[in-house]
Amino acid sequence: MALGQGQMAVGANPGAWALSSARALEGWLERERGQVPLWAPVALGAGICAWFALPTPHLWLAWTLGWSAIALMAWAVARAWRTGAFIAIGAALLAAGCLLPWAKSVIMGAPPLARPAMATFEADVNAVEQLVARDVIRLRLSPVGRADLPATVRITAPPGAIGQGVGRGARISVRAYLMPPPSTALPGTYDYELRAWFDGIGATGRALGPVRLIRSGDAQAGLRQRLEEHVVSRLPGSAGAIAAALATGNQGGIPDADAEAMRRSGLAHLLSISGLHVSALIGGVIFIVLRVLALSPRLALHAPLLLISAMCGAMAGIGYTLLTGAQVPTVRSCIAALLVIAGLALGREAISLRLVATGALVVMLFWPEAVIGPSFQMSFAAVVAIIALYEYPPTRRLFARREERWIKRFARPIAGLLVTGLAVEIMLAPIAIYHFHRAGLLGAFANMVAIPLTSFVIMPAELLALILDLFGLGYPAWWITGAALDLLLWVAHSVAALPYAVLPLPTTGPVVFATTMLGFLWLTLWRGKARWLGVPVVLAGFTVMAAAPPADLLVTRDGRHVALRLPDGRIGLLRDRAGDYVRQSIAETLGVDSDLDALDTLPGARCSRDICMIDVPQKQGPIVRILATRSSAYLDWAALMRACATADIAISDRGLPSGCQPRWLRLDRWTLARTGGVAIRLADRTVIPSLDPRDRHPWIIRPQQKRRSLASLSTQ
C-alpha cells in the first residue's frame, strides 16, 4: 500500500524518526519538569544497591567509571537539552551512589573475628542495655590491650553475673565465648554480619561466669534507662513494656507473644520510634505551646506564635530523637519533621514529595547502608504512597472537607483512613514479601484503629502523665495510657488470630523485588498519563511473587539444620530440637505458617542417632535420595562411602571425605562456607545460595580465613 500525504516510512528515514522521538521525549520531560528532581534519590539509591549487589571491587569500579563516562558524554553532547541534563545528572548519581557505601565501609568498617574462640580480657563498657523479655543484659565493650580482638565486641550476660557499678565508662574483666557476627543462615534471611560491619562490631558472644569490676563507671543510670524504669513502674506488664518502647525506643521488654501479634496484625511499626511518634510529639508540643502563648493578648497580637511554637516542637523532636538512642529510623523521621517545620517557617508547602526526596538524600549521604534495609524502604515507601495518593486530584476532591450531612461528614474521614491504609499496605507488600516472606492482609483495618489511638490518645496521655509525675499527679493520665494500650493489644491479638491475617510466601529474588518497586515509583512520582505504565509492571511483579515456587530442601550455612518439604506439604527437620529462631527462619523462607515435624517421622525416612537417609518421590522424574549426618560421632568409613554412592545429595556440618561422592550434590562444611545456606528445588535441580562465592565485600570471611589458627585466643 502506498504511503499517503503526510506519512513517512520509519525505515526510509531513521534519522528523522530518531529526531522525532527525541523531541517527543524532550517535550514529555518538559511537561514533567516538576517531577524530575524526585528521581535524584532513586538514582543515588540504585547506585548504593549496586555496590551491595555486585560481588567484586572490579565490578564496583566498572560501575562507577561506566556511569561517570556516560554522565560526561551526555553533559558534553546534549547538556542544552533537558534529556541530556537528565541523563548526565542521573548517571552521575548512579556512580556516586556506588562510591558512598564503598567509602564508608573503608572508613567505618570493623574487621570481624576470624573464628569462634573463648577469651579472657579487660574491656571498657560503652553501653549497657537491659533486655527484660529475654532476661539478659547486653554489653557493648572495647577490649583493652588486645590486638588480637576486634575494637568493639558485644556480649550478653545474665543479670546475676553483673554487679553494681557496671555502667557506661566502667572497666571490667570477663571471660566470654566470642564468635564472628552471624551472617545470613538461609537465602533471603536477615544478615547481621553486614549490619555489624557498619556498626563497628567485630564479634558477638556471651559471658562465661561473673563479670569482674575493675573500675566503676557511671553508677547512676542514664536518663533513657531511668525513664524506662519509671514508665515500667507506673504500668506493669505488657502495657508498660510497650509504653517504655514508645518513650525510649527499647523493645527488649515486650513479651514475644505480644511482639508476634503486633507483627502479624501489621502494627509492628508502632513499636519502632518513627515518623508517627516523632510527628505526634512535635505536633502535640506545637499545639500546647501555641495555645498557652495565645492566652497572652500581647503575644497573640505582636509575636509570631506559630513560628515560636514550631521551634519549640523542633527542639522537642531533637530531644526525643537523642533520648531514644538516635537510631537511623528516628533520625530520618526527625529530619523530615524539621524540614516540614522549615517549610512552615518559609511559608512553603510543607508536606510534599520533594520533602520526602530531600530527607531520603540526607539519609543516603550519611547512612548509605540503610537503603537496603526494610526500615528505610518501608518508611519512605509509606510516606510516598500517602502523599502521592492525596496529590492525585480525584482523591483530593473525594476526601476534601465540605458542608454536608453529618453522616457523610463522619464517614468521609473513615473512608479516607481505610483507603490510605490500603494504599500503604499495597505499597509495602513487596517489601514485606522480600524481607519477611509474608504479606499482611488485614493490616489496613487494624491500623484504622491503632494509628489514631496511638497518635491522639496513647502518646499525648503518656506525655501528659510524665509531666504530671513531676508534681505527683500522673495517676489519671497513666490509667488512660494503660487502658488505651490494653485496647491496642486487644486489637493486635484479635486481628493476628484471624485465619488470613498473614499470607506467607516463599523467598523471591532481588530482581523481581527491584522491578516491582520501580513500577511503584514510576506510578507515584510522575503526573502525566505515562505514569500508568507502572501498573502492569507492578501487577507482573505481584504475579511472579505469588507464583514463586517454594524450595523443597533448605540447608543452613553451618550445615546443622536441614528442612525437607515433601510433595504432600509436610515439612521435616533433621534436628527436631532446633530453637525457635531457626524454626521461624525456615518457615518464613519456605513460605509456610505451620508446625515443622521431625525428619525421621516422614514417610521414606530411615534414621539413626548419627545419620538420616530419606527417599523423596517426585511428581515427574526419579526419586531423590538425601543423606544427612546429624551428630559429631565417628562414622564407619566403608558404610559412609556406600551410602554416599547411592545418594543424590549428601549434607553434613563437617568436612566429608573426598571419597564421599554423591550422584548430584555434596554440601559439607567447606562447600557451605563458600555458598552459605542454600535453598534447593528438586524438580528442576535449582540451587540458590545465600552467598556468591565470588563475593569480596569486606565483612565476608573467606573459608581460608576461618582455618587460620587463633590458639592465642583460646589459651588466654
XYZ file of C-alpha atoms in Angstrom:
716
model
C 0.000 0.000 0.000
C 1.429 3.371 -0.955
C 2.057 5.995 1.702
C -0.413 8.836 1.741
C 0.405 12.506 2.073
C 1.966 13.393 5.438
C 3.049 9.806 6.105
C 6.641 8.645 6.437
C 8.075 5.159 6.387
C 10.175 4.652 9.524
C 12.709 2.557 7.699
C 13.062 5.159 4.954
C 14.472 7.863 7.196
C 15.671 6.517 10.573
C 17.400 9.821 11.356
C 14.121 11.744 11.145
C 12.376 9.125 13.285
C 15.101 9.360 15.939
C 14.866 13.159 15.936
C 11.095 12.991 16.266
C 11.405 10.561 19.192
C 13.986 12.781 20.873
C 11.705 15.793 20.551
C 8.777 13.788 21.978
C 10.918 12.709 24.948
C 12.091 16.282 25.450
C 8.516 17.529 25.429
C 7.438 14.886 27.930
C 10.272 15.752 30.327
C 9.392 19.436 29.949
C 5.816 18.713 30.986
C 7.082 16.649 33.927
C 9.845 19.084 34.888
C 8.423 19.495 38.385
C 8.704 15.738 38.996
C 12.164 15.151 37.506
C 14.093 16.103 40.715
C 12.192 13.399 42.596
C 14.230 10.787 40.742
C 17.515 12.012 42.239
C 17.267 9.823 45.388
C 16.115 6.905 43.215
C 19.285 7.131 41.111
C 21.508 7.574 44.160
C 19.802 4.657 45.925
C 20.202 2.455 42.834
C 23.938 3.133 42.879
C 24.097 2.240 46.583
C 22.218 -1.005 45.975
C 24.565 -1.804 43.101
C 27.567 -1.744 45.458
C 25.897 -4.275 47.744
C 24.715 -6.441 44.831
C 27.913 -6.554 42.769
C 30.375 -9.067 44.250
C 33.889 -7.782 43.446
C 35.820 -4.481 43.546
C 36.449 -4.771 39.810
C 32.710 -4.601 39.171
C 32.287 -1.703 41.615
C 34.983 0.202 39.747
C 33.496 -0.704 36.366
C 30.051 0.525 37.510
C 31.481 3.820 38.763
C 33.649 4.504 35.711
C 30.959 3.414 33.254
C 28.270 5.718 34.610
C 30.788 8.533 35.019
C 31.683 8.227 31.334
C 28.001 8.295 30.370
C 27.489 11.383 32.519
C 30.402 13.207 30.895
C 29.298 12.298 27.360
C 25.690 13.317 27.971
C 26.773 16.617 29.514
C 29.199 17.360 26.680
C 26.858 16.440 23.834
C 23.356 17.398 24.975
C 23.513 19.477 28.136
C 21.377 22.181 26.488
C 18.528 19.671 26.246
C 16.555 18.618 29.292
C 17.011 14.978 28.261
C 20.783 15.338 28.169
C 20.892 17.015 31.572
C 18.546 14.336 32.978
C 20.824 11.542 31.729
C 24.004 13.303 32.861
C 22.804 14.010 36.395
C 21.194 10.587 36.752
C 24.357 8.809 35.599
C 26.482 10.895 37.964
C 24.214 9.973 40.870
C 24.389 6.295 39.917
C 28.172 6.493 40.030
C 28.222 8.473 43.285
C 25.819 6.030 44.909
C 28.283 3.176 44.426
C 31.087 5.237 45.980
C 29.155 6.206 49.143
C 28.925 2.790 50.879
C 32.328 1.827 49.493
C 33.923 4.849 51.166
C 32.011 4.399 54.430
C 32.959 0.734 54.504
C 36.634 1.626 54.274
C 36.379 4.350 56.937
C 33.939 2.831 59.438
C 34.113 -0.930 58.876
C 35.287 -3.192 61.711
C 37.185 -6.361 60.692
C 35.335 -9.323 62.234
C 36.778 -12.065 64.365
C 38.009 -14.859 62.123
C 36.589 -17.813 64.065
C 34.803 -18.627 67.350
C 37.018 -18.647 70.422
C 36.993 -18.281 74.192
C 38.956 -15.361 75.588
C 39.543 -13.638 78.910
C 40.089 -9.903 78.514
C 39.647 -6.489 80.062
C 37.345 -4.017 78.360
C 35.772 -0.602 78.725
C 31.985 -0.559 78.774
C 30.484 1.626 76.039
C 26.808 0.813 76.547
C 24.553 -1.277 78.772
C 21.143 -2.421 77.552
C 18.642 -4.456 79.523
C 16.606 -6.996 77.543
C 13.899 -7.745 80.081
C 11.898 -10.163 77.917
C 15.000 -12.339 77.376
C 16.259 -11.862 80.968
C 19.740 -10.817 79.836
C 21.845 -7.667 79.801
C 23.687 -6.679 76.632
C 27.105 -5.022 76.950
C 28.972 -3.191 74.209
C 32.681 -3.374 75.033
C 36.031 -2.053 73.797
C 38.765 -4.601 74.676
C 41.881 -3.072 76.245
C 45.375 -4.158 75.237
C 44.249 -6.978 72.959
C 45.348 -6.513 69.369
C 44.014 -9.971 68.540
C 40.444 -8.936 69.366
C 38.179 -6.562 67.395
C 37.962 -2.968 68.559
C 34.323 -3.434 69.625
C 32.541 -6.585 70.791
C 29.015 -7.170 72.024
C 28.224 -9.789 74.643
C 25.212 -10.799 76.705
C 25.198 -11.859 80.347
C 22.512 -12.844 82.846
C 21.601 -10.068 85.283
C 23.052 -12.039 88.189
C 26.504 -12.066 86.579
C 26.768 -8.266 86.546
C 27.271 -6.433 89.818
C 26.816 -2.849 90.858
C 28.880 -0.175 89.159
C 28.953 -1.799 85.713
C 27.791 1.119 83.638
C 28.971 3.288 80.813
C 32.661 4.126 81.327
C 33.401 1.172 83.637
C 36.282 -1.214 83.077
C 35.601 -4.910 83.553
C 37.297 -8.271 83.213
C 35.275 -11.022 81.588
C 35.703 -14.465 80.135
C 33.476 -14.830 77.117
C 32.751 -17.099 74.217
C 33.148 -14.910 71.133
C 32.167 -15.587 67.561
C 32.077 -13.614 64.310
C 28.815 -11.697 63.761
C 26.394 -14.253 62.301
C 25.676 -13.970 58.617
C 22.511 -14.888 56.809
C 21.720 -18.536 57.532
C 19.402 -19.052 54.558
C 18.723 -17.207 51.296
C 16.655 -14.103 51.981
C 17.052 -14.068 55.781
C 18.472 -11.300 57.969
C 22.215 -10.677 57.622
C 23.546 -9.329 60.914
C 27.117 -9.661 59.635
C 26.580 -6.745 57.252
C 24.963 -4.530 59.881
C 27.706 -5.298 62.417
C 30.375 -4.225 59.917
C 28.912 -0.738 59.564
C 28.117 -0.528 63.296
C 31.755 -1.255 64.110
C 31.020 -4.546 65.934
C 33.640 -7.207 65.223
C 32.394 -10.042 67.443
C 29.379 -11.141 69.455
C 29.103 -13.656 72.240
C 28.122 -14.403 75.820
C 29.836 -14.083 79.157
C 31.047 -17.260 80.858
C 30.808 -16.724 84.578
C 30.597 -13.461 86.527
C 31.753 -10.101 85.191
C 34.507 -8.704 87.432
C 34.522 -4.953 88.002
C 37.935 -3.268 87.780
C 36.877 0.380 87.681
C 33.419 1.742 88.324
C 31.706 3.739 85.653
C 28.640 5.890 85.776
C 26.870 4.382 88.773
C 23.746 6.393 88.056
C 21.626 5.039 85.250
C 21.309 7.214 82.195
C 18.259 9.316 81.500
C 16.973 6.792 78.991
C 17.233 3.886 81.447
C 15.748 5.884 84.308
C 12.829 6.906 82.112
C 12.252 3.299 81.078
C 12.303 2.101 84.702
C 9.905 4.890 85.688
C 7.405 4.002 82.950
C 7.504 0.297 83.809
C 6.964 1.100 87.498
C 3.802 3.023 86.598
C 2.464 0.491 84.074
C 3.483 -3.124 84.798
C 3.072 -5.937 82.310
C 2.781 -5.779 78.535
C 1.242 -2.305 78.527
C 4.226 -0.948 80.447
C 6.701 -2.626 78.105
C 5.048 -1.024 75.072
C 4.802 2.353 76.845
C 8.531 2.123 77.605
C 9.233 1.312 73.950
C 7.249 4.389 72.863
C 9.173 6.574 75.319
C 12.717 5.247 74.897
C 12.739 3.043 71.785
C 13.838 -0.071 73.741
C 11.683 -3.035 72.728
C 13.589 -5.550 74.855
C 10.855 -5.770 77.484
C 7.958 -6.637 75.155
C 6.897 -10.296 75.550
C 7.424 -12.458 72.468
C 3.711 -13.282 72.162
C 2.743 -9.603 72.061
C 5.538 -8.740 69.631
C 4.454 -11.557 67.293
C 0.822 -10.418 67.479
C 1.866 -6.876 66.568
C 3.816 -8.206 63.589
C 1.018 -10.461 62.319
C -1.566 -7.705 62.632
C 0.571 -5.175 60.753
C 1.099 -2.989 63.829
C 4.795 -3.676 64.468
C 5.684 -0.268 63.043
C 4.095 1.282 66.146
C 6.826 -0.269 68.313
C 9.691 1.375 66.431
C 10.240 5.071 67.001
C 9.485 6.519 63.576
C 7.653 9.313 61.830
C 4.355 8.550 63.568
C 5.828 9.022 67.047
C 8.064 11.975 66.207
C 5.273 13.814 64.390
C 2.807 13.081 67.210
C 5.220 14.502 69.783
C 6.148 17.561 67.722
C 2.521 18.213 66.804
C 1.461 17.921 70.436
C 4.169 20.331 71.598
C 3.258 22.851 68.882
C -0.434 22.621 69.819
C 0.203 23.083 73.558
C 2.748 25.900 73.201
C 0.586 27.733 70.691
C -2.497 27.560 72.930
C -0.586 28.593 76.047
C 1.129 31.556 74.390
C -2.146 32.670 72.805
C -3.533 33.246 76.288
C -1.494 36.465 76.354
C -3.202 39.177 74.228
C 0.096 40.997 73.766
C 1.888 37.910 72.421
C -1.095 36.939 70.300
C -1.126 40.338 68.584
C 2.590 41.062 68.217
C 4.583 37.786 68.270
C 4.870 35.099 65.545
C 3.330 32.439 67.743
C 3.200 29.748 65.051
C 6.914 30.123 64.350
C 7.777 30.099 68.069
C 5.624 27.016 68.615
C 7.230 25.315 65.622
C 10.703 25.996 67.028
C 9.668 24.530 70.390
C 8.336 21.469 68.558
C 11.612 21.143 66.651
C 13.629 21.221 69.883
C 11.282 18.623 71.394
C 11.731 16.398 68.340
C 15.533 16.654 68.515
C 15.493 15.865 72.231
C 13.192 12.877 71.686
C 15.500 11.589 68.951
C 18.553 11.803 71.217
C 16.672 10.253 74.142
C 15.615 7.197 72.125
C 19.163 6.455 71.025
C 19.298 8.375 67.735
C 18.647 5.259 65.668
C 18.586 5.708 61.898
C 14.756 5.482 61.548
C 14.303 8.052 64.309
C 16.922 10.396 62.874
C 15.311 10.049 59.461
C 11.903 10.929 60.891
C 13.331 13.875 62.828
C 14.981 15.249 59.684
C 11.694 15.009 57.799
C 9.846 16.750 60.636
C 12.433 19.536 60.749
C 12.053 20.021 57.000
C 8.287 20.333 57.476
C 8.853 22.975 60.155
C 11.292 24.800 57.892
C 8.684 24.791 55.147
C 6.138 26.271 57.535
C 8.614 28.958 58.566
C 9.296 29.874 54.938
C 5.615 29.871 54.014
C 6.064 26.987 51.560
C 4.021 23.829 51.128
C 5.331 21.737 53.989
C 4.386 18.167 53.057
C 5.298 17.182 49.521
C 7.210 14.569 47.591
C 10.132 16.999 47.332
C 10.331 16.981 51.112
C 10.494 13.184 51.075
C 13.169 13.251 48.366
C 15.257 15.718 50.375
C 15.006 13.584 53.509
C 15.967 10.468 51.552
C 19.041 12.195 50.097
C 20.180 13.300 53.561
C 19.847 9.763 54.951
C 21.653 8.241 51.965
C 24.587 10.606 52.335
C 25.206 9.707 55.991
C 23.776 6.171 56.240
C 24.015 4.602 52.765
C 23.809 1.095 54.258
C 20.269 1.851 55.463
C 18.978 1.836 51.870
C 18.995 -1.953 51.594
C 17.186 -2.412 54.924
C 13.431 -2.819 55.372
C 13.147 0.111 57.806
C 14.319 2.714 55.269
C 12.331 1.174 52.438
C 9.088 0.816 54.381
C 9.096 4.257 55.960
C 9.799 6.152 52.752
C 7.516 3.933 50.662
C 4.632 4.513 53.086
C 5.098 8.293 53.046
C 5.403 8.363 49.249
C 2.201 6.321 48.920
C 0.245 8.641 51.223
C 1.441 11.884 49.613
C 1.024 10.589 46.058
C -2.481 9.380 46.903
C -3.603 12.770 48.187
C -1.814 14.705 45.435
C -3.937 12.791 42.912
C -6.749 15.279 42.101
C -9.712 12.822 42.197
C -8.609 11.558 45.619
C -8.129 15.064 46.943
C -11.603 16.053 45.759
C -13.185 12.909 47.180
C -11.842 13.301 50.721
C -11.807 17.093 50.981
C -13.912 18.572 53.763
C -17.201 20.125 52.723
C -20.564 21.167 54.061
C -22.778 18.068 54.044
C -24.980 15.927 56.256
C -23.365 14.632 59.449
C -23.403 11.028 58.247
C -21.281 11.808 55.203
C -19.127 14.194 57.194
C -18.379 11.378 59.637
C -17.986 8.631 57.010
C -15.661 10.603 54.707
C -12.600 10.643 57.035
C -13.233 6.991 57.975
C -13.201 6.072 54.295
C -10.075 8.184 53.875
C -8.317 6.241 56.629
C -9.312 2.931 55.018
C -8.199 3.960 51.528
C -4.936 5.346 52.908
C -4.296 2.137 54.833
C -4.971 0.011 51.764
C -2.658 2.155 49.635
C 0.124 1.842 52.192
C -0.393 -1.923 52.558
C -0.217 -2.417 48.789
C 2.924 -0.268 48.534
C 4.616 -2.102 51.394
C 3.600 -5.608 50.303
C 6.621 -6.243 48.009
C 8.990 -5.054 50.751
C 7.344 -7.311 53.345
C 7.402 -10.280 50.971
C 11.053 -9.772 50.039
C 12.409 -9.187 53.560
C 9.961 -11.089 55.769
C 8.367 -13.558 53.318
C 4.857 -12.580 54.328
C 2.203 -10.076 53.343
C -0.320 -8.609 55.749
C -3.907 -8.808 54.513
C -5.733 -7.149 57.399
C -3.196 -4.549 58.493
C -5.144 -1.688 56.918
C -8.176 -2.419 59.096
C -6.081 -2.810 62.251
C -4.256 0.452 61.554
C -7.576 2.292 61.193
C -7.950 1.841 64.949
C -4.319 1.652 66.030
C -2.869 4.755 64.378
C -5.472 7.260 65.678
C -5.370 5.522 69.063
C -1.576 5.862 69.255
C -1.372 9.382 67.828
C -4.251 11.040 69.677
C -4.602 9.030 72.898
C -1.574 6.933 73.881
C 1.268 9.331 73.018
C -0.407 12.505 74.407
C -1.623 10.697 77.534
C 1.838 9.239 78.222
C 3.499 12.613 77.700
C 0.954 14.254 79.998
C 1.484 11.517 82.604
C 5.242 12.064 82.614
C 4.761 15.812 83.049
C 2.203 15.389 85.841
C 4.508 12.922 87.614
C 6.773 15.884 88.359
C 4.034 17.038 90.719
C 2.853 13.589 91.811
C -0.416 13.892 89.855
C 0.144 11.447 86.995
C -2.138 8.552 88.051
C -5.213 9.533 85.964
C -3.119 10.009 82.829
C -1.336 6.694 83.421
C -4.721 4.980 83.777
C -5.801 6.370 80.404
C -2.493 5.302 78.845
C -2.796 1.774 80.229
C -6.407 1.384 79.092
C -5.532 2.589 75.584
C -2.541 0.236 75.394
C -4.701 -2.683 76.529
C -7.110 -1.826 73.711
C -4.184 -1.691 71.258
C -3.001 -5.136 72.373
C -6.548 -6.495 72.105
C -6.774 -5.251 68.511
C -3.374 -6.779 67.700
C -4.201 -10.197 69.160
C -7.711 -10.241 67.661
C -6.504 -9.445 64.148
C -3.478 -11.753 64.411
C -5.745 -14.671 65.371
C -7.847 -14.377 62.208
C -7.218 -17.140 59.639
C -5.983 -14.887 56.827
C -4.238 -12.150 58.799
C -0.923 -13.031 57.160
C -0.200 -14.605 53.790
C 3.136 -16.465 53.945
C 5.057 -16.568 50.669
C 8.393 -18.151 49.736
C 11.562 -16.188 49.064
C 11.729 -14.215 45.821
C 14.773 -12.838 44.054
C 16.056 -9.255 44.215
C 15.390 -8.635 40.521
C 11.635 -9.196 40.891
C 11.554 -7.050 44.027
C 13.520 -4.184 42.445
C 11.373 -4.253 39.285
C 8.140 -4.167 41.296
C 9.308 -1.219 43.409
C 10.468 0.605 40.275
C 6.960 0.167 38.883
C 5.515 1.671 42.078
C 7.922 4.621 41.878
C 7.029 5.196 38.226
C 3.353 5.222 39.195
C 3.745 7.626 42.137
C 6.468 10.051 41.025
C 5.187 11.029 37.565
C 1.990 13.026 36.972
C 1.057 12.518 33.331
C -0.614 9.609 31.590
C 2.731 7.828 31.262
C 2.593 7.095 34.991
C 0.042 4.344 34.352
C 2.731 2.308 32.595
C 3.858 1.355 36.086
C 0.624 -0.555 36.759
C 1.364 -3.591 34.509
C 4.897 -3.731 35.928
C 3.530 -3.849 39.484
C 0.910 -6.449 38.572
C 3.526 -8.595 36.875
C 5.765 -8.331 39.937
C 2.969 -9.397 42.286
C 2.100 -12.275 39.974
C 5.670 -13.559 39.960
C 5.922 -13.216 43.760
C 2.661 -15.067 44.316
C 3.568 -17.822 41.849
C 7.183 -18.248 43.009
C 7.829 -21.966 43.588
C 8.912 -22.765 47.147
C 12.108 -24.622 47.884
C 11.993 -28.342 48.643
C 15.192 -28.523 50.673
C 16.861 -25.958 52.959
C 20.338 -26.258 54.460
C 21.652 -23.627 56.885
C 25.133 -22.192 56.495
C 26.597 -24.317 59.299
C 25.079 -27.495 57.850
C 23.462 -28.418 61.165
C 19.850 -27.723 60.242
C 18.137 -29.308 57.253
C 14.475 -28.878 56.341
C 12.752 -31.016 53.719
C 9.357 -30.395 52.133
C 7.550 -33.448 50.805
C 5.119 -33.261 47.871
C 2.186 -33.625 50.298
C 3.234 -30.390 52.057
C 4.705 -31.913 55.229
C 7.991 -30.406 56.374
C 10.581 -32.246 58.444
C 13.611 -31.002 60.395
C 16.791 -33.041 60.656
C 17.314 -31.903 64.265
C 13.893 -31.610 65.852
C 15.370 -29.766 68.864
C 16.114 -26.706 66.742
C 15.372 -23.431 68.501
C 12.523 -21.045 67.798
C 14.686 -18.695 65.728
C 15.808 -21.495 63.394
C 12.266 -22.813 63.059
C 10.903 -19.355 62.323
C 13.601 -18.648 59.713
C 12.933 -21.955 57.958
C 9.154 -21.473 57.989
C 9.453 -17.937 56.594
C 11.861 -18.999 53.846
C 9.565 -21.840 52.799
C 6.521 -19.565 52.965
C 4.551 -21.639 55.466
C 2.773 -20.822 58.707
C 2.534 -24.282 60.235
C 4.414 -26.549 62.599
C 7.513 -28.451 61.481
C 7.810 -32.208 62.077
C 10.880 -34.299 62.827
C 12.519 -35.650 59.688
C 12.575 -39.233 60.965
C 8.748 -39.200 61.210
C 8.291 -38.577 57.482
C 7.498 -41.468 55.151
C 10.543 -42.845 53.389
C 12.982 -41.758 56.121
C 15.496 -44.155 57.660
C 17.343 -42.504 60.543
C 19.730 -43.471 63.291
C 21.163 -41.278 66.012
C 24.017 -40.224 63.711
C 22.693 -40.196 60.148
C 19.485 -39.959 58.119
C 18.606 -41.135 54.636
C 15.286 -40.306 53.016
C 13.827 -41.014 49.577
C 11.755 -38.119 48.215
C 9.323 -39.025 45.394
C 8.900 -36.547 42.566
C 5.775 -35.911 40.508
C 7.902 -36.074 37.387
C 11.269 -37.773 37.455
C 13.062 -40.330 39.588
C 13.157 -40.469 43.376
C 15.720 -38.178 45.010
C 17.700 -39.739 47.855
C 19.112 -37.394 50.510
C 21.815 -38.326 53.017
C 22.454 -36.095 56.069
C 24.599 -36.502 59.183
C 23.040 -35.448 62.478
C 25.774 -35.903 65.103
C 29.523 -35.481 65.550
C 30.115 -39.170 66.231
C 32.615 -41.185 64.167
C 31.030 -42.944 61.185
C 32.272 -46.152 59.655
C 34.229 -45.138 56.564
C 33.186 -48.017 54.322
C 29.496 -47.701 55.227
C 29.612 -43.941 54.636
C 31.183 -44.429 51.195
C 28.470 -46.915 50.210
C 25.742 -44.553 51.438
C 27.243 -41.613 49.553
C 27.414 -43.625 46.339
C 23.661 -44.318 46.446
C 22.637 -40.770 47.483
C 21.836 -37.859 45.193
C 22.613 -35.227 47.838
C 24.976 -35.563 50.817
C 24.770 -32.993 53.637
C 26.978 -32.619 56.701
C 28.063 -29.973 59.192
C 31.630 -31.350 58.982
C 34.001 -31.927 56.110
C 33.092 -35.089 54.210
C 35.969 -37.262 52.944
C 36.922 -36.940 49.308
C 35.679 -40.474 48.678
C 32.109 -39.401 49.504
C 30.816 -38.567 46.027
C 27.015 -38.389 45.735
C 25.378 -38.522 42.345
C 24.456 -34.833 42.254
C 25.436 -32.504 45.111
C 27.709 -32.530 48.164
C 27.076 -29.883 50.843
C 29.622 -30.235 53.614
C 31.328 -27.738 55.907
C 33.737 -26.345 53.324
C 31.190 -26.106 50.497
C 28.683 -24.273 52.723
C 31.404 -21.878 53.902
C 31.644 -20.670 50.297
C 27.972 -20.748 49.340
C 26.305 -20.002 52.671
C 22.937 -21.572 53.348
C 21.213 -22.982 50.282
C 17.661 -23.481 49.062
C 17.106 -26.294 46.557
C 14.229 -27.063 44.214
C 14.417 -30.760 43.483
C 12.160 -30.820 40.415
C 14.422 -28.669 38.235
C 17.597 -29.163 40.324
C 17.960 -25.476 41.078
C 20.370 -24.494 43.865
C 20.000 -20.967 45.333
C 22.937 -19.975 47.595
C 22.757 -17.183 50.152
C 26.312 -16.100 49.288
C 28.039 -15.565 45.993
C 31.343 -17.497 46.083
C 32.900 -14.536 44.262
C 31.758 -12.071 46.941
C 34.594 -9.891 48.205
C 32.697 -7.462 50.405
C 34.866 -6.718 53.437
C 32.565 -8.316 56.026
C 32.629 -11.685 54.249
C 35.027 -14.113 55.957
C 36.545 -16.482 53.435
C 36.961 -20.198 54.272
C 40.747 -19.924 54.300
C 40.474 -17.183 56.916
C 38.389 -19.458 59.123
C 41.068 -22.135 59.076
C 43.720 -19.766 60.437
C 44.846 -20.678 63.910
C 43.803 -18.456 66.799
C 45.387 -20.520 69.528
C 46.348 -17.370 71.398
C 42.681 -16.606 71.989
C 41.681 -19.998 73.289
C 44.662 -20.327 75.613
C 44.482 -16.927 77.260
